[in-house]
Amino acid sequence: MNNIFYPNEEQFQNSPIPNMETYRGLVSDFEKDYEGTWAKFADEKIDWFKPYDKVLDESNAPFYKWFSGGEMNVAHQCVDRHLATKKNKAAIIFEGDNGDQQVLTYRELAYEVNKTANMFKNEFGIQKGDRVVIYMPMIPEAAVSMLACAKIGAIHSIVFGGFSAEALRDRIIDAEAKLVVTSDGAYRKGKPYMLKPVVDKALESGCECVKKVCIVERNGEDITWVAGRDYAYNELIKSQSPKCDAELMESEDPLFLLYTSGSTGKPKGVQHSSAGYILWAQMTMEWVFDVKENDTYWCTADIGWITGHTYIVYGPLAAGATTVMFEGVPTFPDAGRCWKMVEEYQINQFYTAPTAIRLLHKMGEDEPSKYDLSSLRVLGTVGEPIDPPAWKWYYEQVGNSNCSIVDTYWQTETGGHVVSPLPAATPIKPACATFPLPGISAEVIEEDGTPTPVGEKGFMCITKPWPSMIRNIWNDSERFKKSYFGDCKKDGQPVYFSGDGAMIDEEGYITITGRTDDVINVSGHRMGTAEVEAAIKKHDNVASVAVVGKPHEIKGEGIFAYIVLKSVPMEHKDEIADELELMKEINGIIKAEIGAIALCDAMAFVPDLPKTRSGKIMRRILRSIVKGEAITQDTSTLEDPSIVGTIESIVNNDV
Ligand code: PRX
């Protein structure tokens, strides 16, 4: 598919960026006056309590500061400031797994946020700067808790509900959280599941920092209560005042931490700011999704990931939009669930991940045609490269060849979109993230900053600081510098490197080619190979292990582990039963240490790993083997070059 798809002009009246001329004009404004143009947007978009003194402070690079001296509050920006004009507009439309519905208008949202903020302050002693871990399902109270933290200046750290007790504990301890907000559980595929027991388990093994646990009732299942520690949200909330002053937050005060995988075993607590983050969340919401006053926008992500933070809660609410929150899964009760919801709520923008698109395509090629999807204008994808067949189905079957597809490239660290089509303006090449957004100096370069030649793979870098960029790694400034500013330079200065490879074509279109580090992208979620390896090594019989990504029809990439056992089953064929048992045990450990998202799809038990004489595992060889590619790497530097052939035979089941 080499065609170019042009936006349908009728679909996009009065868009903020209506055509490429406007796009180029904005890009040139930023080129001519970078800080002045950012200042113009900051003045126009943010309801400042106190004006800032300086747009960009680069004196302590790469610890950049934006809008220093300014005071504002993100909850005020997202909720309170809208009360004058939108108090009865739906802010959040919630649909539960069972089809139960709830609508919170901006007035009701303000009421709930204030009561919750007062509860956090008065009942749990939470103050500005304290960390609050939110371990919640997709229910409105999760968004309310985030905003309540923002209102009083507490820093939230959301832990995805699919993470295990161990993973939750590590994140609680690293952030030194005082309070955990959770629920008894929730519903998935028509059945209740539990979260509170996971919190109990996490807190049993350390976490002295946590003084209180606040529990929302969702599924009503029995849970245990620890006296003096556990409190019922639904009870305490009743007596709270619905009035709460917004804490005055300096622009650079942290809004949240969100842990994400890196190339070592320890997840990184990505720290975001208040003003710069919310500014870009709001601007991209308006530019990339083209949300209009009467639109209903739906992002299917989970709030446990950055997409949920920026494009379910902060971006849509800052833009005064109506955002849909969905507790269920797209395939329950059947593959028409999403399309039924699009029809029912007359969704105008639908944002999901390629993995969901591939799954829905597979389960119901014609399913979308059974519903009226004519309200849709913008279809978004995020999290991983989208393959052309999935793109085509999304465009033709879901969008009726009438919607713009925005393939949005960004990361936990970028806070919001950085490379993406603009729905009214960008001529789209399928499965291509297209151009950098205005204000974002995204460039495909070599390590020394020279532009990568057209058609070749280079490093996806952002060569100037931007307002919504990561500010630090919690508790680890050195790792922050090393992880993001250690690899690439431009004009001799370190620049932000995303960890992704990319290619640029002769017309300047950017295609993301995937991670260049040891991070696997499973269903659009980042998984560090070192994290999975650390879990596998906990098995008594594992001597060494190397984990790589393996292409997967639905997930994009699955996890494949090469394992060397302490006691090796001698004959592979005869030991199949043992191997299956071992695989179960190992996956059991992974589930307990990280969560079901990190389970291995396949494992190969091998006599050794391809190591150099200095002991470094040559993962590229292992990646090639699992993809069935010819080995092009030089194997002569290996301690035992013959191991490559042996591993190949085992993986290909030749032995
Ligand atoms: O490899 C890129 C991939 O997802 C990574 C970021 O993951 P995370 O921080 O969990 O955030 C996911 C949601 C923003 C990136 O380094 N990625 C994200 N969007 C795209 C993508 N790869 C290709 N195309 C995209 N549109």
XYZ file of C-alpha atoms and ligand atoms in Angstrom:
681
model
C 0.000 0.000 0.000
C 1.955 2.972 -1.192
C -1.019 5.239 -1.689
C -1.407 8.529 0.051
C -4.703 9.100 1.814
C -5.955 12.663 1.977
C -8.205 13.921 4.769
C -11.874 14.295 3.937
C -12.324 18.063 4.159
C -16.008 17.836 5.017
C -15.162 15.893 8.143
C -12.879 18.635 9.408
C -14.377 22.074 9.565
C -12.601 24.664 11.737
C -9.748 22.427 12.757
C -6.950 24.109 14.706
C -4.488 22.965 12.028
C -6.681 22.760 8.911
C -4.010 22.170 6.256
C -0.305 21.652 5.611
C 0.220 25.360 5.064
C -0.863 26.065 8.625
C 1.257 23.156 9.822
C 4.329 24.517 8.048
C 3.552 27.989 9.354
C 3.555 26.723 12.921
C 6.748 24.745 12.408
C 8.370 27.900 11.082
C 7.060 29.973 14.041
C 8.824 27.549 16.384
C 11.976 27.688 14.261
C 12.064 31.469 14.285
C 11.150 31.983 17.922
C 11.109 28.746 19.893
C 10.489 30.131 23.350
C 8.182 32.898 22.162
C 5.927 30.443 20.365
C 5.743 28.134 23.365
C 4.997 31.169 25.533
C 2.143 32.152 23.231
C 0.510 28.737 23.703
C 1.201 28.653 27.443
C -0.460 32.062 27.845
C -3.432 31.108 25.731
C -4.060 27.636 27.148
C -3.126 27.669 30.833
C -5.139 29.419 33.487
C -2.171 30.762 35.446
C -2.589 31.789 39.085
C 0.720 33.602 38.824
C 2.568 34.309 35.561
C 5.875 32.568 34.932
C 9.192 34.458 34.814
C 11.110 32.375 32.319
C 9.911 30.197 29.437
C 12.827 27.753 29.285
C 15.682 27.441 31.724
C 18.533 25.415 30.241
C 21.114 26.304 32.872
C 21.154 22.825 34.388
C 20.683 20.737 31.225
C 19.376 18.087 30.793
C 17.272 19.000 33.844
C 15.309 21.544 31.862
C 12.742 23.802 33.466
C 9.727 25.240 31.700
C 7.668 28.243 32.752
C 9.634 28.721 35.984
C 8.065 30.883 38.617
C 4.554 30.323 37.266
C 1.810 28.979 39.500
C -1.157 26.934 38.415
C -2.973 23.731 39.313
C -3.644 20.828 36.981
C -6.984 19.880 38.587
C -8.088 23.473 38.231
C -6.976 23.405 34.593
C -8.875 20.160 33.931
C -12.012 20.687 35.975
C -12.644 23.883 37.932
C -11.909 26.362 35.188
C -14.535 24.701 32.977
C -17.356 25.223 35.486
C -18.106 28.698 34.164
C -18.914 27.413 30.679
C -19.449 23.655 30.829
C -20.787 22.743 34.255
C -23.502 20.476 32.874
C -21.421 18.982 30.083
C -20.460 15.316 30.445
C -16.822 15.152 31.510
C -16.561 11.380 31.988
C -18.889 8.765 30.543
C -18.214 5.448 32.192
C -19.237 2.047 30.884
C -18.518 -0.988 33.012
C -17.724 -4.506 31.944
C -21.345 -5.503 32.541
C -22.670 -2.581 30.516
C -23.444 -0.460 33.596
C -23.188 3.242 32.879
C -22.413 6.412 34.780
C -22.016 9.989 33.608
C -20.126 12.639 35.558
C -20.678 16.191 34.406
C -17.928 18.730 35.008
C -19.882 19.965 38.045
C -20.217 16.465 39.450
C -16.588 15.731 38.717
C -15.518 18.878 40.583
C -17.693 17.801 43.523
C -16.159 14.305 43.638
C -12.591 15.539 43.164
C -12.937 18.056 45.989
C -14.439 15.538 48.399
C -11.746 13.011 47.576
C -9.015 15.649 47.890
C -10.353 16.588 51.323
C -10.472 12.926 52.302
C -6.826 12.430 51.261
C -5.835 15.512 53.248
C -7.972 15.187 56.337
C -8.280 11.447 56.838
C -4.915 10.308 55.513
C -2.730 13.334 56.171
C -1.615 13.677 52.564
C 0.227 16.900 51.842
C 1.822 18.575 48.876
C 4.700 16.466 47.544
C 3.576 13.201 49.222
C 3.366 10.175 46.948
C 0.101 8.277 46.537
C 0.052 4.931 44.750
C -3.148 4.265 42.815
C -3.748 0.580 42.081
C -7.178 0.682 40.553
C -9.389 -0.739 37.861
C -10.902 1.431 35.145
C -13.590 3.081 37.221
C -14.357 6.805 37.579
C -12.868 6.855 41.097
C -9.465 6.192 39.523
C -9.637 9.402 37.484
C -11.122 11.233 40.464
C -8.228 10.056 42.662
C -5.663 11.284 40.132
C -7.291 14.694 39.989
C -7.697 14.797 43.774
C -3.942 14.289 44.113
C -3.343 17.051 41.585
C -5.694 19.338 43.460
C -3.718 19.088 46.716
C -0.306 18.772 45.106
C 0.280 15.117 45.964
C 2.278 13.129 43.397
C 0.422 10.091 42.138
C 2.051 6.932 40.908
C -0.415 4.648 39.188
C 0.478 0.988 39.055
C -1.312 -0.967 36.329
C -3.844 -3.362 37.873
C -2.293 -6.311 36.036
C 0.982 -6.016 37.943
C 1.687 -8.564 40.662
C 2.163 -7.930 44.395
C 5.953 -8.002 43.964
C 5.897 -5.433 41.167
C 3.489 -3.267 43.153
C 5.695 -3.495 46.247
C 8.817 -2.443 44.348
C 7.032 0.604 42.951
C 5.574 1.555 46.342
C 8.960 1.315 48.002
C 10.827 3.230 45.306
C 8.301 6.073 45.460
C 8.062 5.889 49.288
C 4.306 6.192 49.018
C 2.291 7.073 52.103
C -1.120 6.029 50.821
C -2.386 3.328 48.479
C -5.756 3.828 46.815
C -7.273 0.626 45.498
C -10.586 -1.196 45.121
C -11.877 -4.528 46.311
C -11.576 -5.558 42.683
C -13.568 -5.070 39.517
C -15.129 -7.066 36.681
C -13.562 -8.615 33.642
C -15.441 -10.646 31.028
C -18.517 -10.774 33.230
C -16.710 -12.072 36.296
C -15.359 -10.355 39.390
C -11.604 -10.274 39.938
C -9.681 -8.984 42.943
C -7.118 -6.245 43.587
C -7.142 -5.659 47.351
C -5.556 -9.070 48.166
C -2.658 -8.087 45.883
C -2.201 -4.883 47.878
C -2.320 -6.897 51.127
C 0.388 -9.191 49.825
C 2.560 -6.291 48.656
C 2.271 -4.581 52.023
C 3.079 -7.754 53.960
C 6.557 -7.784 52.468
C 7.963 -4.383 53.371
C 6.412 -1.038 52.410
C 6.703 0.520 55.893
C 6.211 3.860 54.172
C 2.521 3.082 53.561
C 0.430 4.260 56.460
C -3.082 3.927 55.027
C -4.989 2.060 52.350
C -8.163 3.529 50.913
C -10.510 1.017 49.296
C -13.235 1.802 46.782
C -16.073 -0.686 46.583
C -16.537 -1.942 43.047
C -17.482 -5.620 42.962
C -18.608 -6.059 46.586
C -16.622 -9.272 47.052
C -15.302 -10.127 50.512
C -11.948 -8.621 51.441
C -9.932 -8.553 54.638
C -9.607 -5.278 56.526
C -6.542 -4.359 58.562
C -7.650 -2.186 61.483
C -5.982 1.223 61.575
C -4.647 0.829 58.034
C -7.579 0.069 55.726
C -10.409 2.549 55.193
C -13.552 2.445 53.070
C -13.602 5.204 50.465
C -17.382 4.997 50.108
C -17.882 5.617 53.852
C -15.271 8.304 54.454
C -16.233 10.303 51.398
C -19.724 10.977 52.743
C -18.639 13.429 55.413
C -16.120 15.384 53.311
C -16.684 18.947 52.260
C -17.221 19.494 48.524
C -15.116 22.639 48.707
C -11.366 22.440 48.350
C -8.957 25.153 47.353
C -6.487 24.239 44.652
C -2.927 24.034 45.950
C -0.695 26.598 44.269
C 1.685 24.522 42.206
C 4.883 25.816 40.720
C 5.140 24.884 37.025
C 7.910 22.393 37.699
C 6.317 20.709 40.731
C 5.953 17.017 39.865
C 2.445 15.967 38.844
C 3.038 12.233 38.735
C 5.463 9.356 38.545
C 4.864 6.472 36.205
C 7.130 3.456 36.291
C 8.219 2.061 32.972
C 10.639 -0.603 31.840
C 14.176 0.138 30.827
C 17.119 -1.972 29.899
C 18.031 -2.913 33.466
C 15.929 -5.020 35.810
C 14.691 -2.063 37.829
C 11.756 -0.077 36.402
C 12.256 3.676 36.053
C 9.994 6.134 37.860
C 9.410 8.631 35.058
C 8.737 12.019 36.631
C 6.508 14.566 34.907
C 5.954 18.237 35.639
C 2.705 20.145 36.135
C 2.533 23.046 33.651
C 4.593 21.742 30.734
C 2.896 18.346 30.852
C -0.660 19.640 30.919
C 0.034 22.232 28.242
C 1.133 19.609 25.733
C -1.573 17.136 26.805
C -4.160 19.789 26.007
C -2.540 21.032 22.785
C -2.144 17.543 21.299
C -5.701 16.669 22.323
C -6.877 19.614 20.257
C -4.455 19.208 17.352
C -4.244 15.452 16.925
C -7.776 14.424 17.871
C -9.490 17.597 16.687
C -11.963 17.441 19.603
C -14.892 19.791 19.219
C -17.331 21.035 21.852
C -19.997 18.445 21.079
C -17.686 15.486 20.464
C -17.446 12.279 22.417
C -13.952 10.863 22.544
C -12.960 7.341 23.537
C -9.512 5.962 24.279
C -9.534 2.262 25.175
C -6.246 2.279 27.117
C -5.916 1.587 30.820
C -5.070 4.468 33.139
C -2.169 2.365 34.396
C -0.227 3.338 31.256
C 0.822 6.755 29.983
C -1.848 6.655 27.264
C -4.488 6.457 29.960
C -2.922 9.326 31.892
C -2.560 11.748 29.002
C -5.386 10.731 26.696
C -8.150 9.406 28.958
C -7.831 11.825 31.839
C -5.538 14.855 31.583
C -5.635 15.753 27.878
C -9.380 15.382 27.282
C -10.354 17.128 30.517
C -7.872 19.967 30.052
C -9.415 20.444 26.613
C -12.920 20.425 28.155
C -13.922 17.344 26.183
C -16.162 14.390 27.005
C -14.031 11.317 27.617
C -15.286 7.737 27.746
C -13.837 5.372 30.338
C -14.308 1.669 29.752
C -13.785 -1.036 32.346
C -14.180 -4.066 30.078
C -12.279 -5.740 27.282
C -12.957 -5.146 23.575
C -13.888 -8.779 22.968
C -16.532 -9.210 25.663
C -19.341 -10.180 25.352
C -18.302 -10.409 21.697
C -16.058 -8.800 19.087
C -18.710 -6.141 18.443
C -18.360 -4.552 21.912
C -16.362 -1.521 20.743
C -18.496 -0.917 17.665
C -21.664 -1.185 19.732
C -20.276 1.461 22.080
C -19.216 3.703 19.194
C -22.788 3.533 17.893
C -24.432 4.026 21.261
C -22.325 6.992 22.436
C -21.807 8.379 18.923
C -18.078 8.371 19.388
C -16.225 10.866 17.187
C -12.629 9.917 18.007
C -11.615 6.356 18.767
C -8.087 5.667 20.022
C -6.688 2.188 20.530
C -3.619 -0.024 20.048
C -2.645 -2.041 16.971
C -2.823 -5.225 19.056
C -6.540 -4.588 19.703
C -7.107 -3.763 16.034
C -5.461 -7.011 14.943
C -7.496 -9.005 17.447
C -10.807 -7.381 16.504
C -9.993 -7.812 12.826
C -9.272 -11.492 13.356
C -12.402 -12.058 15.413
C -14.812 -10.143 13.242
C -13.747 -8.964 9.792
C -17.273 -7.699 9.004
C -18.316 -6.962 12.567
C -18.022 -3.159 12.223
C -20.475 -3.142 9.296
C -23.239 -4.338 11.638
C -23.155 -1.025 13.486
C -23.663 2.610 12.614
C -20.156 4.027 12.942
C -20.854 7.175 10.949
C -20.099 9.451 13.921
C -16.373 8.559 13.690
C -13.996 11.183 12.290
C -10.601 10.334 13.745
C -9.198 6.870 14.400
C -6.032 6.715 16.450
C -3.409 4.073 17.102
C -0.590 4.005 19.615
C 1.985 1.857 21.320
C 3.661 -0.070 18.529
C 4.091 0.033 14.782
C 0.832 -0.789 13.029
C 1.144 -3.240 10.165
C -0.396 -2.403 6.772
C -3.156 -5.106 6.848
C -4.375 -3.900 10.254
C -4.176 -0.281 9.070
C -6.197 -1.117 5.955
C -8.949 -2.889 7.904
C -9.121 -0.042 10.414
C -9.338 2.522 7.611
C -11.825 0.698 5.409
C -14.010 -1.345 7.737
C -14.032 0.770 10.875
C -13.597 4.185 9.293
C -15.596 3.426 6.138
C -12.688 4.996 4.180
C -13.877 8.316 5.508
C -11.839 8.927 8.680
C -8.313 10.146 9.254
C -6.056 7.629 10.937
C -3.577 9.165 13.323
C -0.654 6.809 13.985
C 0.643 8.582 17.073
C 4.222 7.936 18.089
C 5.228 8.838 21.619
C 6.374 7.371 24.952
C 5.892 7.506 28.707
C 8.846 9.891 28.712
C 7.523 12.287 26.078
C 4.303 12.917 28.017
C 2.287 13.337 24.819
C 2.417 12.719 21.072
C 5.618 13.747 19.324
C 5.322 12.397 15.785
C 1.810 12.092 14.388
C -0.437 12.988 11.489
C -2.837 15.881 11.987
C -6.271 14.637 10.986
C -7.360 17.602 8.882
C -3.995 18.375 7.369
C -1.608 15.473 6.856
C -1.685 13.371 3.701
C -1.252 9.954 5.263
C 0.942 7.077 4.233
C -0.422 3.893 5.797
C 1.345 2.598 8.890
C 3.533 5.684 9.121
C 3.698 8.169 11.991
C 4.390 10.895 9.355
C 5.784 14.217 10.681
C 6.960 15.742 13.952
C 4.284 17.841 15.588
C 4.938 21.589 15.556
C 7.199 22.467 18.476
C 8.817 19.031 18.598
C 12.288 18.780 17.105
C 12.044 15.068 16.343
C 14.880 14.040 14.058
C 16.249 10.790 12.690
C 19.982 11.122 13.206
C 23.221 9.269 13.723
C 24.979 9.236 17.086
C 26.941 12.362 16.160
C 23.864 14.287 15.076
C 24.250 14.033 11.330
C 20.954 13.318 9.567
C 20.515 9.635 8.737
C 20.350 9.155 4.964
C 16.894 8.661 3.464
C 15.720 5.054 3.679
C 18.244 4.003 6.312
C 17.646 3.259 9.964
C 18.757 5.935 12.407
C 18.080 7.043 15.966
C 14.767 8.709 16.823
C 15.898 11.752 18.792
C 14.330 14.969 19.977
C 17.013 17.579 19.660
C 15.468 20.429 21.672
C 13.805 20.268 25.089
C 9.999 20.426 24.977
C 7.507 21.261 27.753
C 6.042 17.783 28.399
C 9.336 15.922 28.466
C 10.370 13.658 31.346
C 12.026 15.740 34.075
C 13.914 13.051 35.917
C 13.911 9.433 37.025
C 12.663 9.367 40.587
C 15.615 8.930 42.943
C 18.053 8.414 40.096
C 19.282 11.525 38.286
C 22.367 9.732 36.999
C 20.265 7.058 35.333
C 18.104 9.808 33.801
C 21.139 11.417 32.184
C 22.617 8.128 31.075
C 19.384 6.581 29.763
C 18.213 9.494 27.647
C 21.129 11.855 27.066
C 24.036 9.424 26.897
C 23.834 8.079 23.343
C 23.339 10.883 20.836
C 24.680 14.379 20.415
C 23.904 17.257 18.115
C 26.318 20.148 17.695
C 28.333 18.535 20.474
C 25.455 18.718 22.974
C 23.688 15.626 24.332
C 20.151 15.289 22.943
C 17.189 13.161 23.995
C 17.296 9.668 22.500
C 14.035 7.726 22.644
C 15.480 4.219 22.419
C 13.655 3.761 19.084
C 14.966 3.390 15.593
C 13.305 5.246 12.730
C 13.518 5.832 9.023
C 12.795 8.927 7.040
C 11.772 8.895 3.373
C 12.452 11.388 0.600
C 9.350 13.374 1.516
C 10.282 13.586 5.172
C 7.790 10.967 6.389
C 9.006 9.200 9.533
C 8.407 5.488 10.105
C 9.240 4.080 13.515
C 11.148 0.819 13.196
C 11.063 -0.263 16.853
C 13.283 -0.347 19.915
C 17.029 -0.451 19.578
C 17.534 -1.487 23.215
C 16.614 -4.544 25.248
C 12.984 -3.577 25.575
C 10.256 -5.758 24.084
C 6.942 -4.291 23.006
C 4.243 -6.789 24.014
C 0.761 -5.701 22.946
C 1.955 -2.108 23.024
C 3.388 -2.469 26.528
C 7.047 -2.061 27.282
C 8.725 -4.980 28.931
C 12.398 -4.942 29.836
C 14.157 -8.198 28.985
C 16.249 -7.791 32.145
C 13.105 -7.687 34.300
C 11.788 -10.928 32.818
C 15.230 -12.525 33.054
C 15.532 -11.569 36.727
C 12.202 -13.297 37.400
C 13.175 -16.451 35.475
C 16.491 -16.659 37.349
C 14.539 -17.118 40.563
C 13.735 -20.678 39.468
C 16.025 -23.086 41.319
C 17.018 -24.977 38.214
C 17.852 -21.993 35.986
C 21.556 -21.328 35.476
C 21.285 -18.514 32.935
C 18.693 -16.992 30.659
C 18.321 -14.550 27.771
C 14.957 -13.136 26.759
C 14.160 -11.705 23.328
C 11.075 -10.567 21.431
C 9.512 -12.888 18.881
C 7.089 -11.591 16.240
C 3.515 -12.452 17.241
C 0.409 -12.274 15.059
C -1.731 -10.393 17.592
C 0.606 -9.028 20.261
C 3.157 -7.592 17.825
C 5.896 -9.164 19.880
C 5.757 -12.078 22.273
C 8.371 -13.027 24.858
C 10.780 -15.857 24.045
C 13.252 -17.160 26.624
C 16.445 -19.122 26.007
C 17.144 -20.972 29.220
C 20.196 -22.874 30.396
C 19.297 -25.263 33.199
C 21.528 -26.312 36.055
C 20.548 -29.920 35.466
C 19.876 -30.309 31.782
C 17.255 -32.735 30.511
C 19.584 -34.903 28.442
C 17.442 -35.901 25.515
C 15.148 -33.125 24.388
C 12.590 -35.341 22.716
C 12.200 -37.589 25.737
C 11.981 -34.760 28.180
C 9.043 -32.895 26.659
C 6.800 -33.611 29.644
C 9.476 -32.236 31.984
C 9.906 -29.186 29.820
C 6.192 -28.425 29.850
C 6.202 -28.716 33.623
C 9.252 -26.465 33.845
C 7.692 -23.894 31.549
C 4.624 -23.809 33.763
C 6.756 -23.341 36.852
C 8.815 -20.598 35.258
C 5.769 -18.767 33.965
C 4.279 -19.115 37.449
C 7.278 -17.238 38.841
C 7.002 -14.539 36.165
C 3.324 -14.074 37.000
C 4.123 -13.685 40.688
C 7.109 -11.398 40.152
C 5.739 -9.156 37.398
C 2.248 -10.140 36.258
C 0.526 -12.030 33.468
C 1.584 -9.427 30.871
C 5.156 -10.708 31.070
C 4.435 -14.419 30.562
C 6.687 -16.132 28.038
C 5.001 -17.430 24.907
C 7.755 -19.945 24.348
C 10.996 -21.150 25.872
C 13.929 -23.097 24.512
C 16.088 -25.103 26.884
C 19.595 -24.832 25.481
C 22.982 -26.142 26.653
C 24.565 -22.660 26.635
C 24.052 -19.110 25.373
C 26.131 -17.466 22.628
C 28.636 -15.522 24.740
C 31.682 -13.555 23.754
C 34.938 -14.382 25.513
C 34.273 -11.529 27.888
C 30.934 -13.127 28.824
C 28.561 -10.798 26.956
C 25.508 -12.540 25.548
C 25.078 -11.839 21.820
C 21.352 -11.196 21.840
C 21.253 -10.191 18.212
C 22.058 -13.781 17.306
C 19.283 -14.997 19.567
C 16.851 -12.531 18.001
C 17.784 -13.705 14.509
C 17.329 -17.359 15.448
C 13.855 -16.863 16.836
C 12.821 -14.903 13.764
C 14.172 -17.666 11.525
C 16.576 -15.176 9.923
C 19.948 -16.131 8.545
C 22.749 -15.377 11.019
C 24.724 -12.519 9.530
C 26.623 -11.588 12.681
C 30.257 -12.521 13.075
C 30.267 -15.553 15.361
C 34.044 -15.957 15.459
C 34.301 -13.831 18.614
C 32.109 -16.273 20.505
C 33.551 -18.444 23.209
C 31.995 -21.433 21.437
C 30.833 -20.618 17.885
C 29.260 -24.059 17.474
C 26.612 -23.188 20.057
C 24.764 -21.128 17.435
C 24.002 -24.165 15.294
C 22.992 -26.183 18.348
C 20.555 -23.498 19.500
C 19.153 -23.145 15.991
C 18.445 -26.881 15.866
C 16.729 -26.818 19.249
C 14.557 -23.826 18.367
C 13.649 -25.292 15.009
C 12.887 -28.571 16.722
C 15.433 -30.425 14.638
C 16.925 -32.444 17.465
O 8.821 1.732 20.789
C 7.920 2.812 20.815
C 6.502 2.286 20.906
O 6.177 2.289 22.288
C 7.276 2.784 23.055
C 6.770 3.597 24.203
O 6.112 2.773 25.107
P 5.395 3.390 26.368
O 6.305 4.326 27.057
O 4.848 2.267 27.155
O 4.226 4.237 25.774
C 3.271 3.632 24.963
C 2.219 4.641 24.605
C 2.708 5.935 24.153
C 8.060 3.607 22.088
O 9.392 3.770 22.527
N 5.525 3.118 20.179
C 4.639 3.975 20.706
N 3.857 4.500 19.738
C 4.276 3.979 18.565
C 5.345 3.098 18.842
N 5.986 2.444 17.863
C 5.582 2.646 16.595
N 4.553 3.457 16.258
C 3.871 4.134 17.205
N 2.851 4.906 16.861
